[in-house]
mmCIF file of N, CA and C in Angstrom:
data_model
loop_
_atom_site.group_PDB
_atom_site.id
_atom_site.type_symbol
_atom_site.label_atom_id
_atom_site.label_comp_id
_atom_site.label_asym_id
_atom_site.label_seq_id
_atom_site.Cartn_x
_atom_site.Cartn_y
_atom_site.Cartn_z
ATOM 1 N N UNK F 978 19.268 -0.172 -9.754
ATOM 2 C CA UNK F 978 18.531 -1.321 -9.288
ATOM 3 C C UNK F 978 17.451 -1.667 -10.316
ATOM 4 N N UNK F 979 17.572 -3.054 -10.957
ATOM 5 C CA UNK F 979 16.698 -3.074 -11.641
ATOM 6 C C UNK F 979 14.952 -3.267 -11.234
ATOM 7 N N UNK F 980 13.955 -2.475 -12.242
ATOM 8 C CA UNK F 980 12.349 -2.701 -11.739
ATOM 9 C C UNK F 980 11.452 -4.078 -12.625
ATOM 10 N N UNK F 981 11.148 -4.026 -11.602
ATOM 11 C CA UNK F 981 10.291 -5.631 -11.713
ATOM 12 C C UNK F 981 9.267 -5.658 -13.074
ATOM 13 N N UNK F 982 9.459 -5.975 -13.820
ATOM 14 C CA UNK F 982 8.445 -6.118 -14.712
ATOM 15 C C UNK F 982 7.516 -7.520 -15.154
ATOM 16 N N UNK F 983 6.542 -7.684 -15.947
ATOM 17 C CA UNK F 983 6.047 -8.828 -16.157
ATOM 18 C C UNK F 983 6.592 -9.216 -17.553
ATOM 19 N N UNK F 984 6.669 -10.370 -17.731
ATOM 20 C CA UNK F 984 6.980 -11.044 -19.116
ATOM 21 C C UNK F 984 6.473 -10.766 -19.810
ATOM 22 N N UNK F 985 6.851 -9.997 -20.625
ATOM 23 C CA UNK F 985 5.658 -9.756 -22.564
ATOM 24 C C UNK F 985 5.931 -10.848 -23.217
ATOM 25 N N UNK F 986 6.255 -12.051 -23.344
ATOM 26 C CA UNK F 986 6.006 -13.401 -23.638
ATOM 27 C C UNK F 986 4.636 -13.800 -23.699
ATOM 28 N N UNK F 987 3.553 -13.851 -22.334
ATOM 29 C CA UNK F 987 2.786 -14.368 -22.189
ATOM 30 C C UNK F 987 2.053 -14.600 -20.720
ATOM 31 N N UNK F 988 1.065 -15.463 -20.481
ATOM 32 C CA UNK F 988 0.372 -15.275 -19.294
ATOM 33 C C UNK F 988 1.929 -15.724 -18.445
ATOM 34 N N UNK F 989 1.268 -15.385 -17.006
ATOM 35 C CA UNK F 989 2.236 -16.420 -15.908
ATOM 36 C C UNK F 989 1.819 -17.454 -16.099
ATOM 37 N N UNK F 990 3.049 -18.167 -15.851
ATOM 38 C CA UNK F 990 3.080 -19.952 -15.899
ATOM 39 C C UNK F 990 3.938 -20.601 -14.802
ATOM 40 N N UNK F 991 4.618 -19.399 -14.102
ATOM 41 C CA UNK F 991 5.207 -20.205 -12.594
ATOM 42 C C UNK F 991 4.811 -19.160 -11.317
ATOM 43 N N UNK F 992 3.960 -20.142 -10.858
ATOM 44 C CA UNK F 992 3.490 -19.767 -9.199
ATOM 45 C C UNK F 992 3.684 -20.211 -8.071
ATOM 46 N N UNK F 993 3.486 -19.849 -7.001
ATOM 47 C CA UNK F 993 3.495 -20.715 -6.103
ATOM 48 C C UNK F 993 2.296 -21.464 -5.902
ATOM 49 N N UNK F 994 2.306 -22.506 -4.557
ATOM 50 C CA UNK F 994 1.559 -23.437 -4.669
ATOM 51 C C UNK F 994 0.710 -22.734 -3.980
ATOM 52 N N UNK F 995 -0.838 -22.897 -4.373
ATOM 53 C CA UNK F 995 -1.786 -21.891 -3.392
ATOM 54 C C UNK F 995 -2.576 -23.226 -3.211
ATOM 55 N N UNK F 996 -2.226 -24.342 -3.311
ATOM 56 C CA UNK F 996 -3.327 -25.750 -2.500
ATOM 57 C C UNK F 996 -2.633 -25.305 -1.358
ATOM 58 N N UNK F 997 -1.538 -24.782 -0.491
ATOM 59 C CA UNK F 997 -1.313 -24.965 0.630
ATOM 60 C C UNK F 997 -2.398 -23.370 1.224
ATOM 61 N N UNK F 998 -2.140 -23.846 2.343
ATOM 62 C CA UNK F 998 -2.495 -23.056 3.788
ATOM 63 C C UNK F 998 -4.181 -22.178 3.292
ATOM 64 N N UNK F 999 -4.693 -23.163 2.698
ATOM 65 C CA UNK F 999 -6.435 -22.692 2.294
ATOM 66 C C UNK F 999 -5.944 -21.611 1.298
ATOM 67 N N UNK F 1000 -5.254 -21.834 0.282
ATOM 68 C CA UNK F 1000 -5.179 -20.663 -0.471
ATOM 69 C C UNK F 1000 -4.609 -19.589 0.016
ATOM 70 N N UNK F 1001 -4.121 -19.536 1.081
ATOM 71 C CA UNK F 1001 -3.451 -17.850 1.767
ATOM 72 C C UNK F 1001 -1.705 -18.445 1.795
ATOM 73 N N UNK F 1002 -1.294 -17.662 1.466
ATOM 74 C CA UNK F 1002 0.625 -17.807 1.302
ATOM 75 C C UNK F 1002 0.945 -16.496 2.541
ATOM 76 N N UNK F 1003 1.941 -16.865 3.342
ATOM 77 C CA UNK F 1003 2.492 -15.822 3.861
ATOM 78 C C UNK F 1003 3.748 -15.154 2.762
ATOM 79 N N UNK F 1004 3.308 -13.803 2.875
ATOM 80 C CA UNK F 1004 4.227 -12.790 1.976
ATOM 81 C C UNK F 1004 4.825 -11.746 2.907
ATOM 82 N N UNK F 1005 6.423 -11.802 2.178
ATOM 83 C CA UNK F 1005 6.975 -11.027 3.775
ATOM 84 C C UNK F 1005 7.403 -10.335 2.574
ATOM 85 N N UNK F 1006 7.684 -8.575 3.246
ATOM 86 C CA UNK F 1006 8.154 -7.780 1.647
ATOM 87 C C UNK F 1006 9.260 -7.112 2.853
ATOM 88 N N UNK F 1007 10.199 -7.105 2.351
ATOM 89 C CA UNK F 1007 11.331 -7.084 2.109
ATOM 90 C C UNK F 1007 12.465 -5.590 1.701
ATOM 91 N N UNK F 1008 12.867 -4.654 2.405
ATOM 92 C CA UNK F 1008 13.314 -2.876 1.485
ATOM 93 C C UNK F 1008 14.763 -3.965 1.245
ATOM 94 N N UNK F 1009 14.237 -3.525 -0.540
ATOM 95 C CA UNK F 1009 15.446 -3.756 -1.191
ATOM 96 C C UNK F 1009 16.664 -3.437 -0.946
ATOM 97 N N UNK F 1010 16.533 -2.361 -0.707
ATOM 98 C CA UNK F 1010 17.948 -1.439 -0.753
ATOM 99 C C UNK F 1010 18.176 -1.758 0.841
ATOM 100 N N UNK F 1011 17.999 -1.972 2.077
ATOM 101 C CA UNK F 1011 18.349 -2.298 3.359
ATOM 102 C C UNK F 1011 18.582 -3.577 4.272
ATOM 103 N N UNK F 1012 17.560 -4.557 3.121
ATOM 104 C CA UNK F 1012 17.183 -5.823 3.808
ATOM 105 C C UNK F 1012 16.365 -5.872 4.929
ATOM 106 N N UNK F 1013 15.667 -4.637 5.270
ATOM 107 C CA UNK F 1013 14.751 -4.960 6.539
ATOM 108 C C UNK F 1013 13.451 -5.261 6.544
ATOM 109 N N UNK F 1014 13.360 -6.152 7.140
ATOM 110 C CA UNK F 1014 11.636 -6.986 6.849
ATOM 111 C C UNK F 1014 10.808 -5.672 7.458
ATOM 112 N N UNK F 1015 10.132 -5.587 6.595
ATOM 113 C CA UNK F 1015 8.805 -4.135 6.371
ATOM 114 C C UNK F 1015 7.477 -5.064 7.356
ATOM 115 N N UNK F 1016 7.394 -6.225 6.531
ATOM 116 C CA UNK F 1016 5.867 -6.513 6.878
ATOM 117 C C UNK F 1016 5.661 -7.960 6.904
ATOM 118 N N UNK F 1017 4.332 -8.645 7.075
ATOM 119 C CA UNK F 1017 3.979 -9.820 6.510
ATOM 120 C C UNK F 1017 2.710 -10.238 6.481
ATOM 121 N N UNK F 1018 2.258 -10.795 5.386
ATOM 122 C CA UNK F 1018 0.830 -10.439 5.368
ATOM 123 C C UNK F 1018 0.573 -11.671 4.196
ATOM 124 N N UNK F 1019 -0.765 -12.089 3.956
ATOM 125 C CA UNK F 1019 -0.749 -12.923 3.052
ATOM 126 C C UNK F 1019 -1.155 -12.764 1.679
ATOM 127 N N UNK F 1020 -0.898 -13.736 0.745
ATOM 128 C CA UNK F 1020 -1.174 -13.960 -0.718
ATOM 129 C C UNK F 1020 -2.017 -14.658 -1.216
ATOM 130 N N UNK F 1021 -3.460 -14.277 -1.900
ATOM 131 C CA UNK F 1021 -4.053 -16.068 -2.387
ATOM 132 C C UNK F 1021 -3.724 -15.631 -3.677
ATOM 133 N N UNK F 1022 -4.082 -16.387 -5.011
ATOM 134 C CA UNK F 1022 -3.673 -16.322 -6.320
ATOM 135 C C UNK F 1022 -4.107 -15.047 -7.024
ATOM 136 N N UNK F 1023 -5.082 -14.547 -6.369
ATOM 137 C CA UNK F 1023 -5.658 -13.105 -6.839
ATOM 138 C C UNK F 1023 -4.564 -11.900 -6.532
ATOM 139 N N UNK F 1024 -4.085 -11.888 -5.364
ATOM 140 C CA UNK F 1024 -3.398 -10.870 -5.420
ATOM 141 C C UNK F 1024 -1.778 -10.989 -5.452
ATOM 142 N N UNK F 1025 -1.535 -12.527 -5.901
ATOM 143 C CA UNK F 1025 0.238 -12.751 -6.171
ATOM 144 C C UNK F 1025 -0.294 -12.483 -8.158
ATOM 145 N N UNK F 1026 -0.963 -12.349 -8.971
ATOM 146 C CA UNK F 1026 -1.205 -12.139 -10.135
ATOM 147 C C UNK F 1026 -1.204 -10.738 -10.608
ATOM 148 N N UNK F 1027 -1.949 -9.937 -9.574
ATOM 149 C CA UNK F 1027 -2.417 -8.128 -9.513
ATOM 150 C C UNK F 1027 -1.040 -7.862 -9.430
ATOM 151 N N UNK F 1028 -0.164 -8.793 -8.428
ATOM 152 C CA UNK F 1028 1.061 -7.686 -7.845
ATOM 153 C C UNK F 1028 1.876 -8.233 -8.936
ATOM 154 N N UNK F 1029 2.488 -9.261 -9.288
ATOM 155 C CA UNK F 1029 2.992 -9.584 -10.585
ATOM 156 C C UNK F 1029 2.375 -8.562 -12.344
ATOM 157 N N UNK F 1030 1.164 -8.291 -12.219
ATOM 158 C CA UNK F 1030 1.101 -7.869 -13.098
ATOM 159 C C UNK F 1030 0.847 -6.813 -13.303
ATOM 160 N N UNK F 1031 0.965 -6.142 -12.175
ATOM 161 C CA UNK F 1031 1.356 -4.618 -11.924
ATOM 162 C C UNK F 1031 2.761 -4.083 -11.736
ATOM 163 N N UNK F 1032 2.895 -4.668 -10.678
ATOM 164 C CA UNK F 1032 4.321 -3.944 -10.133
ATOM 165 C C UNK F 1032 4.167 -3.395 -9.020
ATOM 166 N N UNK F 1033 3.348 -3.490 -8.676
ATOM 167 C CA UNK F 1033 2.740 -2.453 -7.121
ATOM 168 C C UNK F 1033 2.176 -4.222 -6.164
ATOM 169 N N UNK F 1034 2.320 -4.093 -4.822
ATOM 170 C CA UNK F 1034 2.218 -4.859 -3.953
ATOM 171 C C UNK F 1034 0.652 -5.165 -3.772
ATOM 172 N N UNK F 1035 -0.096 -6.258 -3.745
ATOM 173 C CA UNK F 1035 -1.565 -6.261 -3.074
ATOM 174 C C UNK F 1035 -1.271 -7.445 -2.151
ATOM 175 N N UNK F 1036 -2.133 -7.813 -1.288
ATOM 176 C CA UNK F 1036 -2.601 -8.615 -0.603
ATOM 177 C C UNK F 1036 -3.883 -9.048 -0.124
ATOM 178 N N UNK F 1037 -3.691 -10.309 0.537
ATOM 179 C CA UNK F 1037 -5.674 -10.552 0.451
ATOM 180 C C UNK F 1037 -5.607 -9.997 2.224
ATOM 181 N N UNK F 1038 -6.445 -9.711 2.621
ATOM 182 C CA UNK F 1038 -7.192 -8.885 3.857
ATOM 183 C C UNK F 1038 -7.690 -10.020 4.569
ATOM 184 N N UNK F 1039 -7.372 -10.316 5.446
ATOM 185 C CA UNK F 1039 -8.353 -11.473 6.162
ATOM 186 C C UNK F 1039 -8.947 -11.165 6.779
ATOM 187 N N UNK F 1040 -8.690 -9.647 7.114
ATOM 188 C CA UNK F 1040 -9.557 -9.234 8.354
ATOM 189 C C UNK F 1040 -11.122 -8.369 7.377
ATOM 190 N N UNK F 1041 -10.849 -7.788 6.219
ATOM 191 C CA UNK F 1041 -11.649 -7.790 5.342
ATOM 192 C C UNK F 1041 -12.705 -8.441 4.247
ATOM 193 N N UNK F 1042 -11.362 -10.019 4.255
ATOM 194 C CA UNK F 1042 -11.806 -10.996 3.512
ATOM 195 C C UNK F 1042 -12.270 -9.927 1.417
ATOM 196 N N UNK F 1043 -10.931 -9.357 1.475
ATOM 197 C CA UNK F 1043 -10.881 -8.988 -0.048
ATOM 198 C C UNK F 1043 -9.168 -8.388 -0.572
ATOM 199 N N UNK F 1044 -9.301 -8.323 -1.640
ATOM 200 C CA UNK F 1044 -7.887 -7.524 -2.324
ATOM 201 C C UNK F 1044 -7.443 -6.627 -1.592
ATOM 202 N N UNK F 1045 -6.187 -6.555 -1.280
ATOM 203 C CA UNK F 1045 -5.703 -5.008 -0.775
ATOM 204 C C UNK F 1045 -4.476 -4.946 -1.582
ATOM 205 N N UNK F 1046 -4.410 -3.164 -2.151
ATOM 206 C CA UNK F 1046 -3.886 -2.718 -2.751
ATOM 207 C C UNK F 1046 -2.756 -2.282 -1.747
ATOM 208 N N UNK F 1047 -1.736 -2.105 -1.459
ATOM 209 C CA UNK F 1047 -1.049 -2.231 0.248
ATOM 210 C C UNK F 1047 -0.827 -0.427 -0.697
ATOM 211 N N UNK F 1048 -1.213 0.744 0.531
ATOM 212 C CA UNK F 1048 -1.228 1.660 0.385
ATOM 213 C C UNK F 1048 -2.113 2.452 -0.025
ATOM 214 N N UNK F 1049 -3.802 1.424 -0.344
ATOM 215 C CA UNK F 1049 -4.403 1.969 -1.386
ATOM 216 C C UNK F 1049 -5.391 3.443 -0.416
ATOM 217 N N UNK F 1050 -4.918 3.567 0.997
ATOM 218 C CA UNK F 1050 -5.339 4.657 1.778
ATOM 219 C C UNK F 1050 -4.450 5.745 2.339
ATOM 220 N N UNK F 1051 -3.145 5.105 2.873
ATOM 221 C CA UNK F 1051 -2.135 5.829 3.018
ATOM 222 C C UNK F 1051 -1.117 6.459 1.864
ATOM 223 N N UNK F 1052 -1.075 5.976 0.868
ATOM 224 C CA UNK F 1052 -0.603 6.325 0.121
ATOM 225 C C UNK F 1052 0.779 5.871 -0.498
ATOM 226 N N UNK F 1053 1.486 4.880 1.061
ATOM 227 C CA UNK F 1053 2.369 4.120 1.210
ATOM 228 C C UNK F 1053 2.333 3.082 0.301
ATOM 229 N N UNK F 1054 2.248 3.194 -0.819
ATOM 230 C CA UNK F 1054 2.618 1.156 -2.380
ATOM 231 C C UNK F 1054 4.161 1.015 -1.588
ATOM 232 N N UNK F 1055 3.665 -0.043 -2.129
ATOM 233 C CA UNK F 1055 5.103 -0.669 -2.013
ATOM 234 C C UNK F 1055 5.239 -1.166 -3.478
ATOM 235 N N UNK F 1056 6.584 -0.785 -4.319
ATOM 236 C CA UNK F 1056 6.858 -0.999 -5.427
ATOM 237 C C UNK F 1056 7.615 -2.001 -5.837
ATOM 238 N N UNK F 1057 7.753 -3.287 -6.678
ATOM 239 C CA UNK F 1057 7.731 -4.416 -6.725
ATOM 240 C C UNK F 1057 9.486 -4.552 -7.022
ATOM 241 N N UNK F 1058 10.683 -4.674 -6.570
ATOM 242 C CA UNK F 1058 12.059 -4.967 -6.908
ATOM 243 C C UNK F 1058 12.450 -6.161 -7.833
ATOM 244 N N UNK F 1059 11.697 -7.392 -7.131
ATOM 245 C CA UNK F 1059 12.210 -8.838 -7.081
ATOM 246 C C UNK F 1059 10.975 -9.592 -6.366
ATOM 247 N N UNK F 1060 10.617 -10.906 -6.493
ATOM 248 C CA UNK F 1060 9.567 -11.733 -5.465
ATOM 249 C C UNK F 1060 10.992 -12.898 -5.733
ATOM 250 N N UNK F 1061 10.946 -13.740 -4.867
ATOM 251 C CA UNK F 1061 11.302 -14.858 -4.666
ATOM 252 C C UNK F 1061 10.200 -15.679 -3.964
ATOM 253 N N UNK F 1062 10.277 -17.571 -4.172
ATOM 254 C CA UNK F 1062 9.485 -18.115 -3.515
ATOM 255 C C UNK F 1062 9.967 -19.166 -2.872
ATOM 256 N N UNK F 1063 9.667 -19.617 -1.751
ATOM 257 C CA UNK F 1063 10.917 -20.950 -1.058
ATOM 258 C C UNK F 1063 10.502 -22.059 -1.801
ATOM 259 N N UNK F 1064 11.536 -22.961 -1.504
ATOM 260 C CA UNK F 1064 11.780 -24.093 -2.238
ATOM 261 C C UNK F 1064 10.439 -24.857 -1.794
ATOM 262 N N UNK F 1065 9.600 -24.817 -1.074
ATOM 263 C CA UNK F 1065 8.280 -25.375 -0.772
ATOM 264 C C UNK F 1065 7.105 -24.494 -1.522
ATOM 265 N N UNK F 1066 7.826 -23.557 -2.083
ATOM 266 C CA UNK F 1066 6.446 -22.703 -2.823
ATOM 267 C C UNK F 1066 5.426 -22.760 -2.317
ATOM 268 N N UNK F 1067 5.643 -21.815 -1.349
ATOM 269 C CA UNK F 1067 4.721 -22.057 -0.436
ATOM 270 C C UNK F 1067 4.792 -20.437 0.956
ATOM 271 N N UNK F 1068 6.089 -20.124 0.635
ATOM 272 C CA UNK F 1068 6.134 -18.704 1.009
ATOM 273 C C UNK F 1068 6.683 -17.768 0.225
ATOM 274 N N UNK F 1069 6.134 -16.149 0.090
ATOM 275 C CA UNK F 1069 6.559 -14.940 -0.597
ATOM 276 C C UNK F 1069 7.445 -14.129 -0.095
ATOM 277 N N UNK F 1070 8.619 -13.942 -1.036
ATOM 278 C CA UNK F 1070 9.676 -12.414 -0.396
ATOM 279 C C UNK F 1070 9.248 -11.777 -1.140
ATOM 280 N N UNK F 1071 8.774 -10.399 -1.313
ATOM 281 C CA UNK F 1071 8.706 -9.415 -2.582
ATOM 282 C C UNK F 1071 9.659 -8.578 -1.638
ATOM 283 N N UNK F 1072 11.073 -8.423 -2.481
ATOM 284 C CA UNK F 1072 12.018 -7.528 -2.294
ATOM 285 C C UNK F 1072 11.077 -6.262 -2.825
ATOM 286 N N UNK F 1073 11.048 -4.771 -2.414
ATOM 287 C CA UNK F 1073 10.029 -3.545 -2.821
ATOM 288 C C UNK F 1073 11.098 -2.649 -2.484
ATOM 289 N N UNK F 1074 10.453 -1.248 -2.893
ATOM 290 C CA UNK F 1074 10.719 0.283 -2.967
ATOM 291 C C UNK F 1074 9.581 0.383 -2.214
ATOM 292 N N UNK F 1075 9.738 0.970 -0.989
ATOM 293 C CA UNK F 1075 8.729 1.354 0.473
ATOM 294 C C UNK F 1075 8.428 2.700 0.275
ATOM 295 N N UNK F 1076 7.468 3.026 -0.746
ATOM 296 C CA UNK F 1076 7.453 4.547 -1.017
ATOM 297 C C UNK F 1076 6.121 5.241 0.046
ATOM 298 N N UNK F 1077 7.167 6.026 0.460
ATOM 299 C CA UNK F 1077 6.505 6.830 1.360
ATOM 300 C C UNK F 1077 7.011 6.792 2.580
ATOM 301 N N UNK F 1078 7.770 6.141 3.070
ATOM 302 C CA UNK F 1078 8.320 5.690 4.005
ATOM 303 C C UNK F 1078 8.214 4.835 5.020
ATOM 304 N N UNK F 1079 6.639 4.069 4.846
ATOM 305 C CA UNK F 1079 6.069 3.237 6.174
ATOM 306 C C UNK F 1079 5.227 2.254 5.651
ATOM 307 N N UNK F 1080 5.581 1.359 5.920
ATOM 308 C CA UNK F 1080 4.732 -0.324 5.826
ATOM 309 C C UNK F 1080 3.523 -0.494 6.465
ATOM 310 N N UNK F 1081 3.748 0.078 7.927
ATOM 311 C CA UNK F 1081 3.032 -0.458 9.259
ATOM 312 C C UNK F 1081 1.982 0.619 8.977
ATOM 313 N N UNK F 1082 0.815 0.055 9.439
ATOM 314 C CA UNK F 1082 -0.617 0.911 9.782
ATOM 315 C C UNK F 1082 -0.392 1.932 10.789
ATOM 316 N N UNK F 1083 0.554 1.351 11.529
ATOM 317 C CA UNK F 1083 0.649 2.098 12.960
ATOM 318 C C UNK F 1083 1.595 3.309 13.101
ATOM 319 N N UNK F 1084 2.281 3.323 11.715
ATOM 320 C CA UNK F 1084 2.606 4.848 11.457
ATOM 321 C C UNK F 1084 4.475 4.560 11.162
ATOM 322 N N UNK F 1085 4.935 3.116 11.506
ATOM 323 C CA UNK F 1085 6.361 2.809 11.684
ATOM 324 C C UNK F 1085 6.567 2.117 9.942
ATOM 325 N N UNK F 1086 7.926 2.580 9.973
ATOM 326 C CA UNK F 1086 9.066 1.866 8.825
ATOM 327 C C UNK F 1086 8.452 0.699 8.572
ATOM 328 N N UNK F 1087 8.125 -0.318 9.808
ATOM 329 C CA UNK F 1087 8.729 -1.406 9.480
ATOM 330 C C UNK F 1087 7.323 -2.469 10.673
ATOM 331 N N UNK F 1088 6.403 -3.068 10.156
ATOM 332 C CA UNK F 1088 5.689 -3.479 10.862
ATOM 333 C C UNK F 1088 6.738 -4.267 12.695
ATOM 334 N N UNK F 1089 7.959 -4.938 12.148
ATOM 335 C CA UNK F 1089 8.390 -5.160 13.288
ATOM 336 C C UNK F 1089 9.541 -3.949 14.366
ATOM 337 N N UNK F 1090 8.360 -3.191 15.288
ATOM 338 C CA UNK F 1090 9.371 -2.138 15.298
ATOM 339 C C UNK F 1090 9.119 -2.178 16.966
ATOM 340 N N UNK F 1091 9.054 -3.666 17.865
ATOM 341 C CA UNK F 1091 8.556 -3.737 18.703
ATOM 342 C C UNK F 1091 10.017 -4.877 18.907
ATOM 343 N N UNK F 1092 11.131 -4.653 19.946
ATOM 344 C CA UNK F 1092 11.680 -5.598 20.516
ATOM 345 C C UNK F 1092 11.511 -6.383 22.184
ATOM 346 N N UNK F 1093 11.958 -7.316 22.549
ATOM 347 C CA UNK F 1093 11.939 -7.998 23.625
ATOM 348 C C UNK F 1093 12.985 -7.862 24.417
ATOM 349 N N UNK F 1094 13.211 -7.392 25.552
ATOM 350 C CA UNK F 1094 14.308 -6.612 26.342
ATOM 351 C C UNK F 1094 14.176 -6.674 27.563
ATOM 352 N N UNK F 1095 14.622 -7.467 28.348
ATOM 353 C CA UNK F 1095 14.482 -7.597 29.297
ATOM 354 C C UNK F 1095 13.175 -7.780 29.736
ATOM 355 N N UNK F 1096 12.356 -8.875 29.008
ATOM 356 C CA UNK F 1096 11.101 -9.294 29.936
ATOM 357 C C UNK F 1096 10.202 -8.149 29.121
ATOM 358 N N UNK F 1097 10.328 -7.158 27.883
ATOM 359 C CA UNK F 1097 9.051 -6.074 27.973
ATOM 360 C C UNK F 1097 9.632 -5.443 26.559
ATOM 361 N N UNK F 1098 8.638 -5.340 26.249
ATOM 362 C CA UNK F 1098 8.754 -4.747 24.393
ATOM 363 C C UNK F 1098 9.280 -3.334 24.749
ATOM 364 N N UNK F 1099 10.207 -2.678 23.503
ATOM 365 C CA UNK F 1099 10.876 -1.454 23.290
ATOM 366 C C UNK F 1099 10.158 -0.923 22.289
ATOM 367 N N UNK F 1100 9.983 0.504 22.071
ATOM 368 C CA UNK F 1100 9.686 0.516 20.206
ATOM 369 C C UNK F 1100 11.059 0.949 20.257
ATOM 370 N N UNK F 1101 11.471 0.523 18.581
ATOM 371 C CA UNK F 1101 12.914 0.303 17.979
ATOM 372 C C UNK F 1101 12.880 1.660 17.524
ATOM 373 N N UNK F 1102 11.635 1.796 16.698
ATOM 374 C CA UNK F 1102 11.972 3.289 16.066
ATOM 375 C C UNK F 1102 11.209 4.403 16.166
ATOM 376 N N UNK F 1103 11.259 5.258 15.499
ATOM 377 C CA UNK F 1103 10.603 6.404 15.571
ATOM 378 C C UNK F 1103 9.143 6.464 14.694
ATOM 379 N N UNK F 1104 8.194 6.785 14.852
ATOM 380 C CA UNK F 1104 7.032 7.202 13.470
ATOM 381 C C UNK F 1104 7.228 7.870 12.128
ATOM 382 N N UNK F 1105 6.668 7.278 11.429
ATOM 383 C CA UNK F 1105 6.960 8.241 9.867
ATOM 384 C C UNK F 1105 6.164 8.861 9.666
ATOM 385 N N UNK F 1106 4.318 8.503 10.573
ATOM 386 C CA UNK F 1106 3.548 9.639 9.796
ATOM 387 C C UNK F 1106 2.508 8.797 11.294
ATOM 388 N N UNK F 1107 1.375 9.879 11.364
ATOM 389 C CA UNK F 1107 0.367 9.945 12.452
ATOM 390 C C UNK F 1107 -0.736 8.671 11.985
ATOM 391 N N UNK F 1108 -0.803 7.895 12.462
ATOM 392 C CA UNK F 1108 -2.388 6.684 11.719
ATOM 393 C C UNK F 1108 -3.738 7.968 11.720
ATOM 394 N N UNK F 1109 -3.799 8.497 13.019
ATOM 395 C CA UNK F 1109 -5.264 9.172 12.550
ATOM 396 C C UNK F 1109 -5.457 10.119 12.151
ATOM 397 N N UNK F 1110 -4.485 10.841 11.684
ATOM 398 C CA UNK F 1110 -4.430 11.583 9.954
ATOM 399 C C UNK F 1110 -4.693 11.188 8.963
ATOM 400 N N UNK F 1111 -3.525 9.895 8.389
ATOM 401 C CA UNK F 1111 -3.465 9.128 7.422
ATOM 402 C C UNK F 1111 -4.815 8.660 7.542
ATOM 403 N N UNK F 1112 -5.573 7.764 8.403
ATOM 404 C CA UNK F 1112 -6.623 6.983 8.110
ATOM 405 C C UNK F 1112 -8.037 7.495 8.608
ATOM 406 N N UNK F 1113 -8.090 8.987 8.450
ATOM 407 C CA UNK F 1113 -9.517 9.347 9.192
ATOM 408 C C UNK F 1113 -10.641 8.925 8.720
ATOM 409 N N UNK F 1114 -11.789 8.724 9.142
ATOM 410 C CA UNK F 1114 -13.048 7.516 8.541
ATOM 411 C C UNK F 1114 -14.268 8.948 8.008
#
């Protein structure tokens, strides 16, 4: 599988459009190797540049209102495969390598691990790791 690298050409010169949605892009990342949507979270130009020019996933925090390094506590990066952007440039896929095994804060694969079943949410899967281990203050 090939790894994502940045152009040794020169700066980036194709982005998406960040005049939309106040500068925040929804970014959905994507396990390469499975196709199962991990997460979704947003992008302003600061951290679709970090993650392009790293290789490792960031996002902006709204609930922080700054950069997030996605993993930069758990230990969980998500490692960069592929990004695609829709034809409205205006939303993010970063196809990734989910290292460590868990996206979700809440300890799961896959932030969507909650189905609708008869009138009442299921969890789909099992935990990969404890939150108040991983995140003790």
């Amino acid at each position: 599988m090939p790894v994502f690298q940045r152009s040794k050409e020169g700066p980036l010169t194709a982005h998406p459009d960040f005049s939309k949605g106040d500068g925040l892009l929804p970014a959905i990342a994507q396990d390469a190797e499975t196709g199962q949507v991990l997460m979704m979270a947003y992008m302003n130009r600061e951290a679709w540049e970090k993650t392009v020019e790293t290789g490792t996933v960031h996002y902006w925090s709204r609930s922080r209102r700054k950069l997030w390094l996605k993993g930069e506590t758990s230990g969980h990066v998500q490692k960069v495969v592929d990004i695609l952007v829709d034809c409205d440039l205006d939303t993010i896929l970063v196809k990734v390598h989910q290292l460590g095994g868990a996206a979700c804060h809440e300890g799961y694969k896959s932030c969507f691990f909650r189905r609708l079943k008869d009138g009442a949410f299921e969890i789909t899967e099992d935990k990969v790791f404890d939150p108040e281990e991983v995140y003790k203050k």
